[in-house]
Amino acid sequence: MASEQIRYLAPPTVEVTKKKYCRFKKTGIKYIDYKDEKFLLKFVNEQGKLLPRRLTGTSLKYQRKVGEAVKRARHIALMPFVADMMK
């Protein structure tokens, strides 16, 4: 019994993860415009919460700028503070 081999019907899948990168550094964006709510929606989930750096791959410097831009857009009512299905 101990020398029995495990056979799979299909080969086990191995997840290949891409290396995360900061899209702001890659494209050379210096200023994040708070009036561009369509761009800012990429950094917000369905409930309206900011996505963390580990999911978006954004560097710390630009994550702070994204957070500030989202807060400004919420304050002038371009983006909602809370939503059920935002996207």
Coordinates of N, CA, C and O in Angstrom, one line a residue:
M1 N 0.8 -1.2 0.0 CA 0.0 0.0 0.0 C 0.9 1.3 0.0 O 0.5 2.2 -0.6
A2 N 2.0 1.2 0.7 CA 2.8 2.4 0.8 C 3.5 2.7 -0.6 O 3.8 3.9 -0.8
S3 N 3.7 1.7 -1.4 CA 4.4 2.0 -2.7 C 3.4 2.3 -3.8 O 3.8 2.4 -5.0
E4 N 2.1 2.5 -3.5 CA 1.1 2.8 -4.5 C 1.3 4.3 -5.0 O 1.6 5.2 -4.2
Q5 N 1.2 4.5 -6.3 CA 1.4 5.8 -6.8 C 0.0 6.4 -7.0 O -1.0 5.8 -7.2
I6 N 0.0 7.7 -6.9 CA -1.2 8.5 -7.1 C -1.2 8.9 -8.5 O -0.3 9.5 -9.1
R7 N -2.3 8.6 -9.2 CA -2.5 8.9 -10.6 C -3.7 9.9 -10.7 O -4.7 9.7 -10.1
Y8 N -3.4 10.9 -11.5 CA -4.4 11.9 -11.7 C -5.1 11.7 -13.1 O -4.4 11.3 -14.0
L9 N -6.3 12.1 -13.2 CA -7.0 12.0 -14.5 C -6.4 13.1 -15.4 O -6.2 13.0 -16.6
A10 N -6.2 14.3 -14.8 CA -5.6 15.4 -15.6 C -4.4 15.9 -14.8 O -4.4 15.7 -13.5
P11 N -3.4 16.4 -15.4 CA -2.3 16.9 -14.6 C -2.7 18.0 -13.7 O -3.6 18.8 -14.0
P12 N -2.1 18.1 -12.5 CA -2.5 19.1 -11.6 C -2.1 20.5 -12.1 O -1.0 20.6 -12.8
T13 N -3.0 21.4 -12.0 CA -2.7 22.8 -12.5 C -1.8 23.6 -11.6 O -1.9 23.5 -10.4
V14 N -0.9 24.2 -12.2 CA 0.1 25.1 -11.5 C -0.2 26.5 -11.9 O -0.2 26.9 -13.1
E15 N -0.6 27.4 -10.9 CA -0.9 28.7 -11.2 C 0.4 29.5 -11.5 O 1.3 29.5 -10.7
V16 N 0.4 30.2 -12.6 CA 1.5 31.1 -13.0 C 1.0 32.5 -12.7 O 0.1 33.0 -13.4
T17 N 1.7 33.1 -11.8 CA 1.3 34.5 -11.5 C 2.3 35.5 -12.2 O 3.5 35.2 -12.2
K18 N 1.7 36.5 -12.7 CA 2.5 37.6 -13.3 C 3.1 38.4 -12.3 O 2.6 38.6 -11.2
K19 N 4.3 39.0 -12.6 CA 4.9 39.9 -11.6 C 4.1 41.2 -11.6 O 3.8 41.8 -12.7
K20 N 3.7 41.7 -10.5 CA 3.0 42.9 -10.4 C 3.9 44.1 -10.6 O 5.1 44.1 -10.3
Y21 N 3.3 45.2 -11.2 CA 4.1 46.4 -11.5 C 3.2 47.6 -11.2 O 2.0 47.5 -11.2
C22 N 3.9 48.7 -10.9 CA 3.2 49.9 -10.7 C 2.9 50.6 -12.1 O 3.8 50.9 -12.8
R23 N 1.6 50.7 -12.4 CA 1.3 51.2 -13.7 C 1.7 52.7 -13.9 O 1.8 53.2 -14.9
F24 N 1.8 53.4 -12.7 CA 2.1 54.8 -12.8 C 3.6 55.0 -13.1 O 4.0 55.9 -13.9
K25 N 4.5 54.2 -12.5 CA 5.9 54.2 -12.8 C 6.1 53.8 -14.3 O 7.0 54.4 -15.0
K26 N 5.4 52.8 -14.7 CA 5.7 52.2 -16.0 C 5.3 53.2 -17.1 O 6.0 53.3 -18.1
T27 N 4.1 53.9 -17.0 CA 3.7 54.8 -18.0 C 4.2 56.2 -17.8 O 4.0 57.1 -18.6
G28 N 4.8 56.5 -16.6 CA 5.3 57.9 -16.4 C 4.3 58.9 -15.9 O 4.4 60.1 -16.1
I29 N 3.2 58.4 -15.3 CA 2.2 59.3 -14.8 C 2.7 60.0 -13.5 O 3.1 59.3 -12.6
K30 N 2.7 61.3 -13.5 CA 3.1 62.0 -12.3 C 1.9 62.5 -11.4 O 2.0 62.5 -10.2
Y31 N 0.8 62.9 -12.1 CA -0.3 63.5 -11.3 C -1.5 62.6 -11.6 O -1.8 62.3 -12.7
I32 N -2.2 62.3 -10.5 CA -3.5 61.5 -10.6 C -4.6 62.5 -10.5 O -4.8 63.1 -9.5
D33 N -5.4 62.6 -11.6 CA -6.5 63.5 -11.6 C -7.7 63.0 -10.9 O -8.2 61.9 -11.2
Y34 N -8.2 63.7 -9.9 CA -9.3 63.3 -9.1 C -10.6 63.5 -9.9 O -11.7 63.0 -9.6
K35 N -10.6 64.3 -11.0 CA -11.8 64.5 -11.8 C -12.1 63.4 -12.8 O -13.1 63.4 -13.5
D36 N -11.1 62.5 -13.0 CA -11.3 61.3 -13.9 C -11.8 60.1 -13.1 O -11.0 59.2 -12.7
E37 N -13.1 60.1 -12.9 CA -13.7 59.0 -12.1 C -13.6 57.6 -12.7 O -13.6 56.6 -12.0
K38 N -13.6 57.6 -14.1 CA -13.5 56.3 -14.8 C -12.2 55.6 -14.5 O -12.1 54.4 -14.3
F39 N -11.1 56.4 -14.5 CA -9.8 55.9 -14.1 C -9.7 55.4 -12.7 O -9.1 54.4 -12.4
L40 N -10.3 56.2 -11.8 CA -10.2 55.9 -10.4 C -11.1 54.7 -10.0 O -10.8 54.0 -9.0
L41 N -12.0 54.3 -10.9 CA -12.9 53.1 -10.6 C -12.0 51.9 -10.7 O -12.4 50.8 -10.1
K42 N -10.9 51.9 -11.3 CA -10.0 50.7 -11.4 C -9.4 50.4 -10.1 O -8.9 49.3 -9.8
F43 N -9.3 51.3 -9.2 CA -8.7 51.1 -7.8 C -9.7 51.0 -6.7 O -9.4 51.1 -5.5
V44 N -11.0 50.8 -7.1 CA -12.1 50.7 -6.1 C -12.9 49.5 -6.4 O -13.1 49.1 -7.5
N45 N -13.3 48.7 -5.3 CA -14.1 47.5 -5.5 C -15.6 47.9 -5.7 O -15.9 49.0 -5.7
E46 N -16.4 46.8 -5.8 CA -17.8 47.0 -6.0 C -18.6 47.8 -4.9 O -19.5 48.5 -5.2
Q47 N -18.1 47.7 -3.7 CA -18.7 48.4 -2.6 C -18.2 49.9 -2.4 O -18.7 50.6 -1.6
G48 N -17.1 50.2 -3.2 CA -16.6 51.6 -3.1 C -15.4 51.7 -2.2 O -14.9 52.8 -2.0
K49 N -14.8 50.6 -1.8 CA -13.6 50.6 -1.0 C -12.4 50.6 -1.9 O -12.4 50.0 -2.9
L50 N -11.3 51.2 -1.4 CA -10.1 51.2 -2.1 C -9.4 49.9 -2.1 O -9.4 49.2 -1.0
L51 N -8.9 49.4 -3.2 CA -8.2 48.2 -3.3 C -6.8 48.3 -2.7 O -6.2 49.3 -2.9
P52 N -6.3 47.3 -2.0 CA -5.0 47.4 -1.4 C -3.9 47.3 -2.4 O -4.1 46.8 -3.6
R53 N -2.7 47.7 -2.0 CA -1.5 47.7 -2.9 C -1.2 46.3 -3.4 O -0.7 46.1 -4.5
R54 N -1.4 45.3 -2.5 CA -1.0 43.9 -2.9 C -1.9 43.4 -4.0 O -1.5 42.4 -4.7
L55 N -3.1 43.9 -4.2 CA -3.9 43.5 -5.3 C -3.6 44.3 -6.6 O -3.7 43.7 -7.7
T56 N -3.4 45.6 -6.4 CA -3.3 46.4 -7.6 C -1.8 46.5 -8.1 O -1.6 46.8 -9.3
G57 N -0.9 46.3 -7.2 CA 0.5 46.4 -7.6 C 1.1 47.8 -7.6 O 2.2 48.0 -8.0
T58 N 0.3 48.7 -7.1 CA 0.7 50.1 -7.1 C 1.8 50.3 -6.0 O 1.7 49.8 -5.0
S59 N 2.8 51.2 -6.3 CA 3.8 51.5 -5.3 C 3.2 52.4 -4.2 O 2.1 53.0 -4.4
L60 N 3.9 52.4 -3.1 CA 3.4 53.2 -1.9 C 3.1 54.6 -2.2 O 2.1 55.2 -1.8
K61 N 4.0 55.2 -2.9 CA 3.9 56.7 -3.3 C 2.6 57.0 -4.0 O 1.9 57.9 -3.7
Y62 N 2.4 56.1 -5.1 CA 1.2 56.4 -5.9 C -0.1 55.8 -5.2 O -1.2 56.3 -5.5
Q63 N 0.0 54.9 -4.4 CA -1.2 54.4 -3.6 C -1.7 55.5 -2.8 O -2.9 55.7 -2.6
R64 N -0.8 56.3 -2.2 CA -1.3 57.4 -1.3 C -1.9 58.5 -2.2 O -2.9 59.1 -1.8
K65 N -1.4 58.7 -3.4 CA -2.0 59.7 -4.3 C -3.3 59.2 -4.8 O -4.2 60.0 -5.0
V66 N -3.5 57.9 -5.1 CA -4.7 57.4 -5.5 C -5.8 57.5 -4.4 O -6.9 57.9 -4.7
G67 N -5.4 57.2 -3.2 CA -6.3 57.4 -2.1 C -6.8 58.8 -1.9 O -8.0 59.1 -1.7
E68 N -5.9 59.7 -2.0 CA -6.2 61.2 -1.9 C -7.1 61.6 -3.0 O -8.1 62.3 -2.8
A69 N -6.9 61.1 -4.3 CA -7.7 61.5 -5.4 C -9.1 60.9 -5.2 O -10.1 61.6 -5.6
V70 N -9.2 59.7 -4.8 CA -10.5 59.1 -4.6 C -11.3 59.8 -3.5 O -12.5 60.1 -3.6
K71 N -10.6 60.2 -2.4 CA -11.3 61.0 -1.4 C -11.8 62.3 -1.9 O -12.9 62.8 -1.5
R72 N -11.0 63.0 -2.7 CA -11.4 64.3 -3.3 C -12.6 64.1 -4.2 O -13.5 64.9 -4.2
A73 N -12.6 63.0 -5.0 CA -13.7 62.8 -5.9 C -14.9 62.5 -5.2 O -16.0 62.8 -5.6
R74 N -14.8 61.8 -4.1 CA -16.0 61.5 -3.2 C -16.6 62.8 -2.6 O -17.8 63.0 -2.5
H75 N -15.6 63.6 -2.2 CA -16.0 64.9 -1.5 C -16.8 65.8 -2.5 O -17.8 66.5 -2.0
I76 N -16.5 65.8 -3.7 CA -17.2 66.7 -4.7 C -18.3 65.9 -5.4 O -18.7 66.4 -6.5
A77 N -18.6 64.7 -5.0 CA -19.7 63.9 -5.5 C -19.5 63.4 -6.9 O -20.4 63.2 -7.6
L78 N -18.2 63.1 -7.3 CA -18.0 62.5 -8.5 C -18.1 61.0 -8.4 O -18.4 60.2 -9.3
M79 N -17.7 60.5 -7.2 CA -17.8 59.1 -6.8 C -18.6 58.9 -5.5 O -18.5 59.8 -4.7
P80 N -19.4 57.8 -5.4 CA -20.1 57.6 -4.2 C -19.2 57.1 -3.0 O -18.2 56.5 -3.3
F81 N -19.6 57.4 -1.8 CA -18.8 56.9 -0.7 C -19.1 55.4 -0.5 O -18.2 54.7 -0.3
V82 N -20.3 55.0 -0.7 CA -20.7 53.6 -0.5 C -21.7 53.3 -1.6 O -22.5 54.1 -2.0
A83 N -21.5 52.1 -2.2 CA -22.4 51.6 -3.3 C -22.6 50.1 -3.2 O -21.7 49.4 -2.7
D84 N -23.7 49.6 -3.7 CA -23.9 48.2 -3.8 C -23.2 47.6 -4.9 O -22.3 46.7 -4.8
M85 N -23.5 47.9 -6.1 CA -22.8 47.4 -7.3 C -22.3 48.6 -8.1 O -23.0 49.1 -9.0
M86 N -21.1 49.0 -7.8 CA -20.6 50.2 -8.5 C -20.2 50.0 -9.9 O -20.3 50.8 -10.8
K87 N -19.6 48.8 -10.2 CA -19.0 48.6 -11.5 C -20.0 47.9 -12.4 O -20.8 47.1 -12.0

